[in-house]
Amino acid sequence: MKNVTDSFLSLGYWPSAGSFGFNTDILATNPINLSVVLGVLIFFGKGVLSDLLDNRKQRILKTIRNSEELREGALDRLEKARARLRKVETEADQFRVNGYSEIEREKLNLINSTYKTLEQLENYKNETVHFEQQRAINQVRQRVFQQALQGALGTLNSCLNNELHLRTISTNIGMFGTVKEITD
């Protein structure tokens, strides 16, 4: 490969010293052009770049402020939610305690009413047993009385003859007359 400088020399192109023209020598003009372009960019671009950086800085600061405000709002809402949660938990505990005490109260009421019902049933049972005993005793008495009466009538009928029968009637009539005189 040929040297770039040699190629320009071979063209025979050399601009004159006081004239204006384009230097096509890349190696010689590149650092100068770069320094000029950088100088112009720094001179004119400094304000634009500064404005861009300031705008970017302001947007970042605004975003940070908004984030802080949102964070504070979120913390406030979180604290309110925690307070509501504590309140709801307290109410739930109260409902639970009240529910348990209500259940215990209902249980005691049920036990007491069952006890009273059992006591009444026991009393009814005892009364029924007593009534049935009395009825059975009365039935037995009536049977015994009927059997005794039938036995006595049988004995009287077998032992009584007409004469004894008439004497018994007269004695009874005499007693009836005496009783009548006493009551008068």
PDB file of C-alpha atoms in Angstrom:
ATOM      1  CA  MET A   1       0.000   0.000   0.000  1.00  0.00           C
ATOM      2  CA  LYS A   2       1.210   3.373  -0.849  1.00  0.00           C
ATOM      3  CA  ASN A   3       1.766   6.030   1.626  1.00  0.00           C
ATOM      4  CA  VAL A   4      -1.071   8.549   1.676  1.00  0.00           C
ATOM      5  CA  THR A   5       1.334  11.454   1.614  1.00  0.00           C
ATOM      6  CA  ASP A   6       2.972  10.060  -1.489  1.00  0.00           C
ATOM      7  CA  SER A   7      -0.342   9.864  -3.259  1.00  0.00           C
ATOM      8  CA  PHE A   8      -1.056  13.529  -2.666  1.00  0.00           C
ATOM      9  CA  LEU A   9       2.389  14.518  -3.787  1.00  0.00           C
ATOM     10  CA  SER A  10       1.967  12.605  -6.933  1.00  0.00           C
ATOM     11  CA  LEU A  11      -1.154  14.555  -7.732  1.00  0.00           C
ATOM     12  CA  GLY A  12       0.839  17.679  -7.576  1.00  0.00           C
ATOM     13  CA  TYR A  13      -1.669  19.523  -5.537  1.00  0.00           C
ATOM     14  CA  TRP A  14      -0.289  21.954  -3.065  1.00  0.00           C
ATOM     15  CA  PRO A  15      -2.350  24.870  -2.054  1.00  0.00           C
ATOM     16  CA  SER A  16      -0.574  28.129  -1.950  1.00  0.00           C
ATOM     17  CA  ALA A  17       0.365  29.573   1.364  1.00  0.00           C
ATOM     18  CA  GLY A  18      -2.021  32.479   1.714  1.00  0.00           C
ATOM     19  CA  SER A  19      -4.934  31.156  -0.133  1.00  0.00           C
ATOM     20  CA  PHE A  20      -8.004  29.447   1.069  1.00  0.00           C
ATOM     21  CA  GLY A  21      -8.774  25.897   0.049  1.00  0.00           C
ATOM     22  CA  PHE A  22      -9.374  22.441   1.231  1.00  0.00           C
ATOM     23  CA  ASN A  23      -6.549  20.449   2.532  1.00  0.00           C
ATOM     24  CA  THR A  24      -7.128  16.883   1.539  1.00  0.00           C
ATOM     25  CA  ASP A  25      -4.386  15.554   3.745  1.00  0.00           C
ATOM     26  CA  ILE A  26      -6.423  13.648   6.271  1.00  0.00           C
ATOM     27  CA  LEU A  27      -3.590  13.083   8.674  1.00  0.00           C
ATOM     28  CA  ALA A  28      -2.709  16.756   8.848  1.00  0.00           C
ATOM     29  CA  THR A  29      -6.197  18.196   8.886  1.00  0.00           C
ATOM     30  CA  ASN A  30      -7.952  15.758  11.177  1.00  0.00           C
ATOM     31  CA  PRO A  31      -6.560  16.966  14.525  1.00  0.00           C
ATOM     32  CA  ILE A  32      -7.136  20.559  13.510  1.00  0.00           C
ATOM     33  CA  ASN A  33     -10.662  19.887  12.348  1.00  0.00           C
ATOM     34  CA  LEU A  34     -11.398  17.906  15.445  1.00  0.00           C
ATOM     35  CA  SER A  35     -10.093  20.642  17.696  1.00  0.00           C
ATOM     36  CA  VAL A  36     -12.155  23.248  15.804  1.00  0.00           C
ATOM     37  CA  VAL A  37     -15.284  21.105  15.890  1.00  0.00           C
ATOM     38  CA  LEU A  38     -14.749  20.350  19.563  1.00  0.00           C
ATOM     39  CA  GLY A  39     -14.174  24.023  20.297  1.00  0.00           C
ATOM     40  CA  VAL A  40     -17.345  25.010  18.460  1.00  0.00           C
ATOM     41  CA  LEU A  41     -19.284  22.237  20.124  1.00  0.00           C
ATOM     42  CA  ILE A  42     -17.990  23.231  23.526  1.00  0.00           C
ATOM     43  CA  PHE A  43     -18.650  26.919  22.925  1.00  0.00           C
ATOM     44  CA  PHE A  44     -22.135  26.581  21.448  1.00  0.00           C
ATOM     45  CA  GLY A  45     -23.093  23.244  22.914  1.00  0.00           C
ATOM     46  CA  LYS A  46     -22.184  24.162  26.451  1.00  0.00           C
ATOM     47  CA  GLY A  47     -25.412  26.118  26.906  1.00  0.00           C
ATOM     48  CA  VAL A  48     -27.533  23.463  25.217  1.00  0.00           C
ATOM     49  CA  LEU A  49     -25.848  20.674  27.135  1.00  0.00           C
ATOM     50  CA  SER A  50     -26.164  22.669  30.345  1.00  0.00           C
ATOM     51  CA  ASP A  51     -29.878  23.242  29.642  1.00  0.00           C
ATOM     52  CA  LEU A  52     -30.369  19.560  28.870  1.00  0.00           C
ATOM     53  CA  LEU A  53     -28.574  18.552  32.043  1.00  0.00           C
ATOM     54  CA  ASP A  54     -30.531  21.120  34.099  1.00  0.00           C
ATOM     55  CA  ASN A  55     -33.811  19.871  32.628  1.00  0.00           C
ATOM     56  CA  ARG A  56     -32.790  16.308  33.321  1.00  0.00           C
ATOM     57  CA  LYS A  57     -31.767  17.274  36.855  1.00  0.00           C
ATOM     58  CA  GLN A  58     -35.106  19.062  37.412  1.00  0.00           C
ATOM     59  CA  ARG A  59     -37.058  16.043  36.126  1.00  0.00           C
ATOM     60  CA  ILE A  60     -35.076  13.730  38.379  1.00  0.00           C
ATOM     61  CA  LEU A  61     -35.607  16.023  41.391  1.00  0.00           C
ATOM     62  CA  LYS A  62     -39.307  16.318  40.552  1.00  0.00           C
ATOM     63  CA  THR A  63     -39.562  12.535  40.232  1.00  0.00           C
ATOM     64  CA  ILE A  64     -37.781  12.126  43.581  1.00  0.00           C
ATOM     65  CA  ARG A  65     -40.120  14.674  45.244  1.00  0.00           C
ATOM     66  CA  ASN A  66     -43.163  12.943  43.753  1.00  0.00           C
ATOM     67  CA  SER A  67     -41.816   9.601  44.920  1.00  0.00           C
ATOM     68  CA  GLU A  68     -41.261  10.987  48.423  1.00  0.00           C
ATOM     69  CA  GLU A  69     -44.793  12.432  48.479  1.00  0.00           C
ATOM     70  CA  LEU A  70     -46.210   9.138  47.246  1.00  0.00           C
ATOM     71  CA  ARG A  71     -44.122   7.294  49.841  1.00  0.00           C
ATOM     72  CA  GLU A  72     -45.405   9.569  52.618  1.00  0.00           C
ATOM     73  CA  GLY A  73     -48.988   9.121  51.385  1.00  0.00           C
ATOM     74  CA  ALA A  74     -48.476   5.374  51.233  1.00  0.00           C
ATOM     75  CA  LEU A  75     -47.021   5.408  54.771  1.00  0.00           C
ATOM     76  CA  ASP A  76     -50.022   7.420  55.999  1.00  0.00           C
ATOM     77  CA  ARG A  77     -52.443   5.010  54.321  1.00  0.00           C
ATOM     78  CA  LEU A  78     -50.472   2.071  55.726  1.00  0.00           C
ATOM     79  CA  GLU A  79     -50.656   3.528  59.250  1.00  0.00           C
ATOM     80  CA  LYS A  80     -54.403   4.162  58.856  1.00  0.00           C
ATOM     81  CA  ALA A  81     -54.862   0.614  57.555  1.00  0.00           C
ATOM     82  CA  ARG A  82     -52.891  -0.749  60.511  1.00  0.00           C
ATOM     83  CA  ALA A  83     -55.030   1.298  62.913  1.00  0.00           C
ATOM     84  CA  ARG A  84     -58.205  -0.036  61.243  1.00  0.00           C
ATOM     85  CA  LEU A  85     -56.780  -3.549  61.426  1.00  0.00           C
ATOM     86  CA  ARG A  86     -56.051  -3.144  65.143  1.00  0.00           C
ATOM     87  CA  LYS A  87     -59.579  -1.806  65.685  1.00  0.00           C
ATOM     88  CA  VAL A  88     -61.126  -4.666  63.708  1.00  0.00           C
ATOM     89  CA  GLU A  89     -58.982  -7.208  65.580  1.00  0.00           C
ATOM     90  CA  THR A  90     -60.080  -5.682  68.894  1.00  0.00           C
ATOM     91  CA  GLU A  91     -63.723  -5.806  67.823  1.00  0.00           C
ATOM     92  CA  ALA A  92     -63.267  -9.385  66.616  1.00  0.00           C
ATOM     93  CA  ASP A  93     -61.756 -10.311  69.980  1.00  0.00           C
ATOM     94  CA  GLN A  94     -64.690  -8.654  71.754  1.00  0.00           C
ATOM     95  CA  PHE A  95     -67.167 -10.484  69.518  1.00  0.00           C
ATOM     96  CA  ARG A  96     -65.305 -13.708  70.150  1.00  0.00           C
ATOM     97  CA  VAL A  97     -65.296 -13.164  73.932  1.00  0.00           C
ATOM     98  CA  ASN A  98     -68.940 -12.049  73.898  1.00  0.00           C
ATOM     99  CA  GLY A  99     -69.789 -15.027  71.718  1.00  0.00           C
ATOM    100  CA  TYR A 100     -68.048 -17.421  74.076  1.00  0.00           C
ATOM    101  CA  SER A 101     -69.720 -15.883  77.118  1.00  0.00           C
ATOM    102  CA  GLU A 102     -73.075 -15.951  75.300  1.00  0.00           C
ATOM    103  CA  ILE A 103     -72.503 -19.604  74.447  1.00  0.00           C
ATOM    104  CA  GLU A 104     -71.613 -20.352  78.066  1.00  0.00           C
ATOM    105  CA  ARG A 105     -74.693 -18.462  79.267  1.00  0.00           C
ATOM    106  CA  GLU A 106     -76.919 -20.340  76.822  1.00  0.00           C
ATOM    107  CA  LYS A 107     -75.296 -23.601  77.849  1.00  0.00           C
ATOM    108  CA  LEU A 108     -75.974 -22.870  81.531  1.00  0.00           C
ATOM    109  CA  ASN A 109     -79.556 -21.827  80.726  1.00  0.00           C
ATOM    110  CA  LEU A 110     -80.055 -25.034  78.768  1.00  0.00           C
ATOM    111  CA  ILE A 111     -78.568 -27.117  81.579  1.00  0.00           C
ATOM    112  CA  ASN A 112     -80.753 -25.344  84.149  1.00  0.00           C
ATOM    113  CA  SER A 113     -83.917 -25.694  82.081  1.00  0.00           C
ATOM    114  CA  THR A 114     -83.098 -29.351  81.416  1.00  0.00           C
ATOM    115  CA  TYR A 115     -82.509 -29.872  85.124  1.00  0.00           C
ATOM    116  CA  LYS A 116     -85.846 -28.209  85.939  1.00  0.00           C
ATOM    117  CA  THR A 117     -87.611 -30.277  83.291  1.00  0.00           C
ATOM    118  CA  LEU A 118     -86.050 -33.448  84.661  1.00  0.00           C
ATOM    119  CA  GLU A 119     -87.053 -32.421  88.173  1.00  0.00           C
ATOM    120  CA  GLN A 120     -90.630 -31.818  87.019  1.00  0.00           C
ATOM    121  CA  LEU A 121     -90.658 -35.145  85.215  1.00  0.00           C
ATOM    122  CA  GLU A 122     -89.335 -36.831  88.354  1.00  0.00           C
ATOM    123  CA  ASN A 123     -92.110 -35.148  90.380  1.00  0.00           C
ATOM    124  CA  TYR A 124     -94.727 -36.218  87.813  1.00  0.00           C
ATOM    125  CA  LYS A 125     -93.312 -39.731  87.901  1.00  0.00           C
ATOM    126  CA  ASN A 126     -93.416 -39.805  91.693  1.00  0.00           C
ATOM    127  CA  GLU A 127     -96.969 -38.421  91.695  1.00  0.00           C
ATOM    128  CA  THR A 128     -98.009 -40.951  89.072  1.00  0.00           C
ATOM    129  CA  VAL A 129     -96.399 -43.792  91.035  1.00  0.00           C
ATOM    130  CA  HIS A 130     -98.055 -42.561  94.234  1.00  0.00           C
ATOM    131  CA  PHE A 131    -101.412 -42.219  92.455  1.00  0.00           C
ATOM    132  CA  GLU A 132    -101.080 -45.694  90.955  1.00  0.00           C
ATOM    133  CA  GLN A 133    -100.106 -47.090  94.362  1.00  0.00           C
ATOM    134  CA  GLN A 134    -103.133 -45.456  95.977  1.00  0.00           C
ATOM    135  CA  ARG A 135    -105.378 -46.741  93.197  1.00  0.00           C
ATOM    136  CA  ALA A 136    -103.928 -50.223  93.560  1.00  0.00           C
ATOM    137  CA  ILE A 137    -104.354 -50.040  97.348  1.00  0.00           C
ATOM    138  CA  ASN A 138    -107.962 -48.849  96.922  1.00  0.00           C
ATOM    139  CA  GLN A 139    -108.674 -51.648  94.458  1.00  0.00           C
ATOM    140  CA  VAL A 140    -107.164 -54.164  96.861  1.00  0.00           C
ATOM    141  CA  ARG A 141    -109.184 -52.681  99.737  1.00  0.00           C
ATOM    142  CA  GLN A 142    -112.363 -52.846  97.704  1.00  0.00           C
ATOM    143  CA  ARG A 143    -111.688 -56.477  96.785  1.00  0.00           C
ATOM    144  CA  VAL A 144    -110.775 -57.357 100.340  1.00  0.00           C
ATOM    145  CA  PHE A 145    -113.873 -55.504 101.564  1.00  0.00           C
ATOM    146  CA  GLN A 146    -116.068 -57.227  98.979  1.00  0.00           C
ATOM    147  CA  GLN A 147    -114.577 -60.613  99.810  1.00  0.00           C
ATOM    148  CA  ALA A 148    -114.901 -59.916 103.546  1.00  0.00           C
ATOM    149  CA  LEU A 149    -118.468 -58.723 103.018  1.00  0.00           C
ATOM    150  CA  GLN A 150    -119.318 -61.751 100.929  1.00  0.00           C
ATOM    151  CA  GLY A 151    -117.650 -63.977 103.518  1.00  0.00           C
ATOM    152  CA  ALA A 152    -119.544 -62.229 106.340  1.00  0.00           C
ATOM    153  CA  LEU A 153    -122.821 -62.447 104.413  1.00  0.00           C
ATOM    154  CA  GLY A 154    -122.127 -66.069 103.677  1.00  0.00           C
ATOM    155  CA  THR A 155    -121.345 -66.686 107.354  1.00  0.00           C
ATOM    156  CA  LEU A 156    -124.404 -64.734 108.446  1.00  0.00           C
ATOM    157  CA  ASN A 157    -126.643 -66.488 105.978  1.00  0.00           C
ATOM    158  CA  SER A 158    -125.351 -69.869 107.057  1.00  0.00           C
ATOM    159  CA  CYS A 159    -125.474 -69.042 110.776  1.00  0.00           C
ATOM    160  CA  LEU A 160    -128.650 -67.001 110.812  1.00  0.00           C
ATOM    161  CA  ASN A 161    -131.923 -68.627 111.014  1.00  0.00           C
ATOM    162  CA  ASN A 162    -135.252 -66.862 111.014  1.00  0.00           C
ATOM    163  CA  GLU A 163    -135.386 -66.339 114.750  1.00  0.00           C
ATOM    164  CA  LEU A 164    -131.883 -64.856 114.919  1.00  0.00           C
ATOM    165  CA  HIS A 165    -132.635 -62.782 111.873  1.00  0.00           C
ATOM    166  CA  LEU A 166    -135.731 -61.267 113.448  1.00  0.00           C
ATOM    167  CA  ARG A 167    -133.883 -60.521 116.670  1.00  0.00           C
ATOM    168  CA  THR A 168    -131.094 -58.732 114.793  1.00  0.00           C
ATOM    169  CA  ILE A 169    -133.633 -56.634 112.913  1.00  0.00           C
ATOM    170  CA  SER A 170    -135.461 -55.696 116.114  1.00  0.00           C
ATOM    171  CA  THR A 171    -132.200 -54.794 117.847  1.00  0.00           C
ATOM    172  CA  ASN A 172    -131.203 -52.609 114.947  1.00  0.00           C
ATOM    173  CA  ILE A 173    -134.592 -50.935 114.868  1.00  0.00           C
ATOM    174  CA  GLY A 174    -134.323 -50.343 118.586  1.00  0.00           C
ATOM    175  CA  MET A 175    -130.900 -48.766 118.144  1.00  0.00           C
ATOM    176  CA  PHE A 176    -132.285 -46.651 115.331  1.00  0.00           C
ATOM    177  CA  GLY A 177    -135.059 -45.431 117.581  1.00  0.00           C
ATOM    178  CA  THR A 178    -132.553 -44.612 120.359  1.00  0.00           C
ATOM    179  CA  VAL A 179    -130.360 -42.741 117.907  1.00  0.00           C
ATOM    180  CA  LYS A 180    -133.481 -40.857 116.687  1.00  0.00           C
ATOM    181  CA  GLU A 181    -134.356 -39.800 120.206  1.00  0.00           C
ATOM    182  CA  ILE A 182    -130.807 -38.659 120.913  1.00  0.00           C
ATOM    183  CA  THR A 183    -130.700 -36.499 117.762  1.00  0.00           C
ATOM    184  CA  ASP A 184    -134.097 -34.955 118.528  1.00  0.00           C
TER     185      ASP A 184
END
